PDB file of C-alpha atoms in Angstrom:
ATOM      1  CA  MET A 892     153.055  54.398 -44.783  1.00  0.00           C
ATOM      2  CA  LEU A 893     156.745  54.658 -45.706  1.00  0.00           C
ATOM      3  CA  THR A 894     156.036  57.217 -48.439  1.00  0.00           C
ATOM      4  CA  SER A 895     154.473  59.551 -45.885  1.00  0.00           C
ATOM      5  CA  LEU A 896     157.429  58.918 -43.578  1.00  0.00           C
ATOM      6  CA  HIS A 897     159.837  59.961 -46.338  1.00  0.00           C
ATOM      7  CA  ALA A 898     158.028  63.285 -46.630  1.00  0.00           C
ATOM      8  CA  ASN A 899     158.111  63.946 -42.880  1.00  0.00           C
ATOM      9  CA  ASN A 900     161.651  65.101 -41.969  1.00  0.00           C
ATOM     10  CA  PRO A 901     160.992  65.841 -38.275  1.00  0.00           C
ATOM     11  CA  LEU A 902     159.531  62.354 -37.789  1.00  0.00           C
ATOM     12  CA  GLN A 903     162.517  60.842 -39.598  1.00  0.00           C
ATOM     13  CA  ARG A 904     164.882  62.638 -37.187  1.00  0.00           C
ATOM     14  CA  ILE A 905     162.952  61.418 -34.146  1.00  0.00           C
ATOM     15  CA  LEU A 906     162.983  57.852 -35.493  1.00  0.00           C
ATOM     16  CA  ALA A 907     166.701  58.122 -36.273  1.00  0.00           C
ATOM     17  CA  LEU A 908     167.390  59.302 -32.724  1.00  0.00           C
ATOM     18  CA  LEU A 909     165.330  56.482 -31.210  1.00  0.00           C
ATOM     19  CA  LEU A 910     166.934  53.853 -33.444  1.00  0.00           C
ATOM     20  CA  GLY A 911     170.381  55.278 -32.606  1.00  0.00           C
ATOM     21  CA  ILE A 912     169.644  54.984 -28.894  1.00  0.00           C
ATOM     22  CA  ILE A 913     168.470  51.391 -29.371  1.00  0.00           C
ATOM     23  CA  PHE A 914     171.596  50.638 -31.437  1.00  0.00           C
ATOM     24  CA  GLY A 915     173.846  52.123 -28.737  1.00  0.00           C
ATOM     25  CA  PHE A 916     171.987  50.186 -26.036  1.00  0.00           C
ATOM     26  CA  LEU A 917     172.470  46.937 -27.961  1.00  0.00           C
ATOM     27  CA  LEU A 918     176.165  47.694 -28.535  1.00  0.00           C
ATOM     28  CA  GLN A 919     176.556  48.311 -24.817  1.00  0.00           C
ATOM     29  CA  LYS A 920     174.673  45.122 -23.883  1.00  0.00           C
ATOM     30  CA  GLY A 921     176.826  43.198 -26.364  1.00  0.00           C
ATOM     31  CA  GLY A 922     179.944  44.493 -24.621  1.00  0.00           C
ATOM     32  CA  VAL A 923     181.520  46.095 -27.687  1.00  0.00           C
ATOM     33  CA  THR A 924     181.707  49.552 -26.107  1.00  0.00           C
ATOM     34  CA  HIS A 925     184.439  48.261 -23.775  1.00  0.00           C
ATOM     35  CA  LEU A 926     187.953  49.023 -24.945  1.00  0.00           C
ATOM     36  CA  ASP A 927     189.329  45.672 -23.753  1.00  0.00           C
ATOM     37  CA  VAL A 928     186.786  43.764 -25.871  1.00  0.00           C
ATOM     38  CA  ILE A 929     187.737  45.746 -28.975  1.00  0.00           C
ATOM     39  CA  ILE A 930     191.480  45.493 -28.318  1.00  0.00           C
ATOM     40  CA  ASN A 931     191.138  41.734 -27.771  1.00  0.00           C
ATOM     41  CA  GLN A 932     189.299  41.528 -31.095  1.00  0.00           C
ATOM     42  CA  LEU A 933     192.216  43.277 -32.799  1.00  0.00           C
ATOM     43  CA  ARG A 934     194.561  40.798 -31.051  1.00  0.00           C
ATOM     44  CA  LEU A 935     192.348  37.931 -32.327  1.00  0.00           C
ATOM     45  CA  THR A 936     191.794  36.626 -28.778  1.00  0.00           C
ATOM     46  CA  ASP A 937     188.100  37.582 -28.349  1.00  0.00           C
ATOM     47  CA  PHE A 938     185.688  37.453 -31.286  1.00  0.00           C
ATOM     48  CA  THR A 939     182.725  39.166 -29.597  1.00  0.00           C
ATOM     49  CA  VAL A 940     182.856  42.068 -32.080  1.00  0.00           C
ATOM     50  CA  VAL A 941     182.910  39.729 -35.091  1.00  0.00           C
ATOM     51  CA  LYS A 942     179.994  37.721 -33.695  1.00  0.00           C
ATOM     52  CA  ILE A 943     177.900  40.852 -33.170  1.00  0.00           C
ATOM     53  CA  MET A 944     178.773  42.295 -36.576  1.00  0.00           C
ATOM     54  CA  LEU A 945     178.064  39.074 -38.466  1.00  0.00           C
ATOM     55  CA  SER A 946     174.757  38.655 -36.628  1.00  0.00           C
ATOM     56  CA  ALA A 947     173.847  42.235 -37.543  1.00  0.00           C
ATOM     57  CA  VAL A 948     174.784  41.675 -41.190  1.00  0.00           C
ATOM     58  CA  ILE A 949     172.634  38.539 -41.425  1.00  0.00           C
ATOM     59  CA  THR A 950     169.665  40.159 -39.675  1.00  0.00           C
ATOM     60  CA  GLY A 951     169.908  43.398 -41.653  1.00  0.00           C
ATOM     61  CA  MET A 952     170.385  41.666 -45.003  1.00  0.00           C
ATOM     62  CA  ILE A 953     167.366  39.405 -44.529  1.00  0.00           C
ATOM     63  CA  GLY A 954     165.245  42.228 -43.097  1.00  0.00           C
ATOM     64  CA  VAL A 955     166.000  44.697 -45.882  1.00  0.00           C
ATOM     65  CA  HIS A 956     165.327  42.168 -48.636  1.00  0.00           C
ATOM     66  CA  PHE A 957     162.157  41.007 -46.889  1.00  0.00           C
ATOM     67  CA  LEU A 958     160.882  44.610 -46.739  1.00  0.00           C
ATOM     68  CA  LYS A 959     161.892  45.072 -50.381  1.00  0.00           C
ATOM     69  CA  ALA A 960     159.992  41.929 -51.388  1.00  0.00           C
ATOM     70  CA  LEU A 961     156.901  43.291 -49.625  1.00  0.00           C
ATOM     71  CA  GLY A 962     157.261  46.590 -51.513  1.00  0.00           C
ATOM     72  CA  MET A 963     157.902  48.467 -48.273  1.00  0.00           C
ATOM     73  CA  ALA A 964     161.493  49.433 -49.056  1.00  0.00           C
ATOM     74  CA  ARG A 965     163.622  50.309 -52.064  1.00  0.00           C
ATOM     75  CA  LEU A 966     167.355  49.829 -52.318  1.00  0.00           C
ATOM     76  CA  HIS A 967     169.462  52.879 -53.134  1.00  0.00           C
ATOM     77  CA  PRO A 968     172.984  51.514 -53.579  1.00  0.00           C
ATOM     78  CA  LYS A 969     175.628  54.210 -53.594  1.00  0.00           C
ATOM     79  CA  PRO A 970     178.256  54.227 -56.338  1.00  0.00           C
ATOM     80  CA  GLY A 971     181.511  52.695 -55.189  1.00  0.00           C
ATOM     81  CA  SER A 972     185.085  52.325 -56.303  1.00  0.00           C
ATOM     82  CA  PHE A 973     188.174  50.450 -55.262  1.00  0.00           C
ATOM     83  CA  GLY A 974     189.924  53.778 -54.636  1.00  0.00           C
ATOM     84  CA  SER A 975     187.281  55.017 -52.203  1.00  0.00           C
ATOM     85  CA  SER A 976     187.157  51.604 -50.491  1.00  0.00           C
ATOM     86  CA  VAL A 977     190.923  51.604 -49.935  1.00  0.00           C
ATOM     87  CA  ILE A 978     191.021  55.214 -48.662  1.00  0.00           C
ATOM     88  CA  GLY A 979     187.975  54.661 -46.434  1.00  0.00           C
ATOM     89  CA  GLY A 980     189.402  51.406 -45.104  1.00  0.00           C
ATOM     90  CA  LEU A 981     192.729  53.039 -44.298  1.00  0.00           C
ATOM     91  CA  ILE A 982     191.119  55.973 -42.469  1.00  0.00           C
ATOM     92  CA  PHE A 983     188.792  53.641 -40.555  1.00  0.00           C
ATOM     93  CA  GLY A 984     191.645  51.242 -39.737  1.00  0.00           C
ATOM     94  CA  VAL A 985     193.982  53.955 -38.484  1.00  0.00           C
ATOM     95  CA  GLY A 986     191.293  55.440 -36.247  1.00  0.00           C
ATOM     96  CA  PHE A 987     190.234  52.011 -35.002  1.00  0.00           C
ATOM     97  CA  GLY A 988     193.815  50.953 -34.341  1.00  0.00           C
ATOM     98  CA  VAL A 989     194.876  54.193 -32.626  1.00  0.00           C
ATOM     99  CA  LEU A 990     191.910  54.597 -30.284  1.00  0.00           C
ATOM    100  CA  GLY A 991     190.342  51.141 -30.191  1.00  0.00           C
ATOM    101  CA  TYR A 992     186.874  52.331 -31.142  1.00  0.00           C
ATOM    102  CA  CYS A 993     184.916  52.600 -34.378  1.00  0.00           C
ATOM    103  CA  PRO A 994     182.443  55.501 -34.807  1.00  0.00           C
ATOM    104  CA  GLY A 995     179.486  53.412 -33.591  1.00  0.00           C
ATOM    105  CA  THR A 996     181.215  52.104 -30.506  1.00  0.00           C
ATOM    106  CA  ILE A 997     182.571  55.590 -29.676  1.00  0.00           C
ATOM    107  CA  ALA A 998     179.020  56.916 -29.395  1.00  0.00           C
ATOM    108  CA  GLY A 999     178.050  53.935 -27.228  1.00  0.00           C
ATOM    109  CA  ALA A1000     181.150  54.325 -25.062  1.00  0.00           C
ATOM    110  CA  VAL A1001     180.530  58.064 -24.608  1.00  0.00           C
ATOM    111  CA  GLY A1002     176.960  57.267 -23.595  1.00  0.00           C
ATOM    112  CA  GLN A1003     178.330  54.787 -21.089  1.00  0.00           C
ATOM    113  CA  GLY A1004     180.628  57.468 -19.648  1.00  0.00           C
ATOM    114  CA  PHE A1005     184.039  56.334 -20.905  1.00  0.00           C
ATOM    115  CA  LEU A1006     186.253  59.437 -20.915  1.00  0.00           C
ATOM    116  CA  ASP A1007     188.751  58.019 -23.417  1.00  0.00           C
ATOM    117  CA  ALA A1008     185.979  57.812 -25.991  1.00  0.00           C
ATOM    118  CA  LEU A1009     184.781  61.330 -25.131  1.00  0.00           C
ATOM    119  CA  THR A1010     188.196  63.004 -25.107  1.00  0.00           C
ATOM    120  CA  GLY A1011     189.809  60.972 -27.896  1.00  0.00           C
ATOM    121  CA  GLY A1012     187.019  59.615 -30.035  1.00  0.00           C
ATOM    122  CA  ILE A1013     184.725  62.583 -30.525  1.00  0.00           C
ATOM    123  CA  PRO A1014     187.567  65.043 -31.308  1.00  0.00           C
ATOM    124  CA  GLY A1015     189.117  62.388 -33.562  1.00  0.00           C
ATOM    125  CA  ILE A1016     185.887  62.037 -35.539  1.00  0.00           C
ATOM    126  CA  LEU A1017     185.522  65.806 -35.890  1.00  0.00           C
ATOM    127  CA  ILE A1018     189.177  66.385 -36.842  1.00  0.00           C
ATOM    128  CA  GLY A1019     189.139  63.436 -39.253  1.00  0.00           C
ATOM    129  CA  ALA A1020     185.929  64.667 -40.907  1.00  0.00           C
ATOM    130  CA  GLU A1021     187.399  68.171 -41.307  1.00  0.00           C
ATOM    131  CA  LEU A1022     190.665  66.848 -42.746  1.00  0.00           C
ATOM    132  CA  PHE A1023     188.780  64.640 -45.191  1.00  0.00           C
ATOM    133  CA  ALA A1024     186.584  67.566 -46.251  1.00  0.00           C
ATOM    134  CA  VAL A1025     189.704  69.669 -46.886  1.00  0.00           C
ATOM    135  CA  VAL A1026     191.472  67.057 -49.031  1.00  0.00           C
ATOM    136  CA  TYR A1027     188.300  65.655 -50.653  1.00  0.00           C
ATOM    137  CA  PRO A1028     188.474  67.750 -53.863  1.00  0.00           C
ATOM    138  CA  LYS A1029     192.028  66.598 -54.553  1.00  0.00           C
ATOM    139  CA  LEU A1030     191.296  62.958 -53.617  1.00  0.00           C
ATOM    140  CA  ASN A1031     188.127  62.942 -55.703  1.00  0.00           C
ATOM    141  CA  HIS A1032     190.084  63.797 -58.857  1.00  0.00           C
ATOM    142  CA  THR A1033     193.015  61.482 -58.184  1.00  0.00           C
ATOM    143  CA  VAL A1034     192.137  58.424 -56.093  1.00  0.00           C
ATOM    144  CA  LEU A1035     188.496  58.091 -55.055  1.00  0.00           C
ATOM    145  CA  ASN A1036     187.121  57.239 -58.506  1.00  0.00           C
ATOM    146  CA  ARG A1037     189.803  54.705 -59.429  1.00  0.00           C
ATOM    147  CA  GLY A1038     188.208  51.367 -60.210  1.00  0.00           C
ATOM    148  CA  ASN A1039     184.701  52.837 -60.210  1.00  0.00           C
ATOM    149  CA  PHE A1040     182.107  50.054 -60.200  1.00  0.00           C
ATOM    150  CA  GLY A1041     179.059  52.310 -59.976  1.00  0.00           C
ATOM    151  CA  GLU A1042     175.931  51.119 -58.193  1.00  0.00           C
ATOM    152  CA  LEU A1043     176.628  47.446 -58.860  1.00  0.00           C
ATOM    153  CA  THR A1044     175.281  45.074 -56.222  1.00  0.00           C
ATOM    154  CA  LEU A1045     176.464  41.519 -55.527  1.00  0.00           C
ATOM    155  CA  PRO A1046     173.329  39.884 -57.068  1.00  0.00           C
ATOM    156  CA  GLU A1047     173.810  42.014 -60.213  1.00  0.00           C
ATOM    157  CA  LEU A1048     177.503  41.138 -60.376  1.00  0.00           C
ATOM    158  CA  LEU A1049     176.760  37.419 -60.048  1.00  0.00           C
ATOM    159  CA  ASN A1050     173.601  37.631 -62.198  1.00  0.00           C
ATOM    160  CA  LEU A1051     171.633  35.793 -59.506  1.00  0.00           C
ATOM    161  CA  SER A1052     168.375  36.385 -57.682  1.00  0.00           C
ATOM    162  CA  PRO A1053     168.938  38.564 -54.595  1.00  0.00           C
ATOM    163  CA  TRP A1054     167.397  35.816 -52.449  1.00  0.00           C
ATOM    164  CA  VAL A1055     169.967  33.276 -53.709  1.00  0.00           C
ATOM    165  CA  VAL A1056     172.733  35.657 -52.663  1.00  0.00           C
ATOM    166  CA  VAL A1057     171.025  36.466 -49.329  1.00  0.00           C
ATOM    167  CA  ALA A1058     170.589  32.752 -48.534  1.00  0.00           C
ATOM    168  CA  SER A1059     174.136  31.841 -49.625  1.00  0.00           C
ATOM    169  CA  VAL A1060     175.788  34.665 -47.704  1.00  0.00           C
ATOM    170  CA  SER A1061     173.606  33.992 -44.645  1.00  0.00           C
ATOM    171  CA  PHE A1062     174.492  30.290 -44.600  1.00  0.00           C
ATOM    172  CA  PHE A1063     178.176  31.097 -45.019  1.00  0.00           C
ATOM    173  CA  LEU A1064     178.135  33.672 -42.200  1.00  0.00           C
ATOM    174  CA  ILE A1065     176.204  31.294 -39.926  1.00  0.00           C
ATOM    175  CA  PHE A1066     178.834  28.643 -40.680  1.00  0.00           C
ATOM    176  CA  VAL A1067     181.540  31.145 -39.675  1.00  0.00           C
ATOM    177  CA  LEU A1068     179.665  31.942 -36.440  1.00  0.00           C
ATOM    178  CA  ILE A1069     179.329  28.242 -35.618  1.00  0.00           C
ATOM    179  CA  LEU A1070     183.028  27.732 -36.376  1.00  0.00           C
ATOM    180  CA  ILE A1071     183.962  30.585 -34.045  1.00  0.00           C
ATOM    181  CA  GLU A1072     181.813  29.096 -31.277  1.00  0.00           C
ATOM    182  CA  LYS A1073     183.160  25.561 -31.771  1.00  0.00           C
ATOM    183  CA  THR A1074     186.764  26.729 -31.635  1.00  0.00           C
ATOM    184  CA  GLY A1075     186.101  28.685 -28.447  1.00  0.00           C
ATOM    185  CA  TRP A1076     186.960  32.141 -29.746  1.00  0.00           C
TER     186      TRP A1076
END
């Protein structure tokens, strides 16, 4: 079933659009398309964004590894490096701090009709993508490949079964979620 889906580009685009709409709907229902929720997360006074993100990480991690165990999915880890992580984190952080939205919440906020996301977020994404494309050749030779760790995954790094890592990380993240709830954040 999934092999035939991989060969069908139009169907993949339709599925991507539908899943994107569902993702945006869930972001909106979770309240993370509201600027005040995101700003309060950055001020460490409202942890709604962290709760949603940790829940998504747990659900996605278990789901992907479950599909992999059933032979329905294959992992394709992308090569990474400390240089690209630092540059990507800085770009993401500056954009998030300046506007108060990340790329996912901008799309949800635009869909909800927030003009700040439409007039600031969408042009910011386009300008940022163009600037990165312009400087990419220079960054690629100087910074992005520093500390290259290839396609290494956490289970490979720790030399453990993926399910041991999935269970350990899930329990830890659930503990963090419970701690956030108990402390009233």
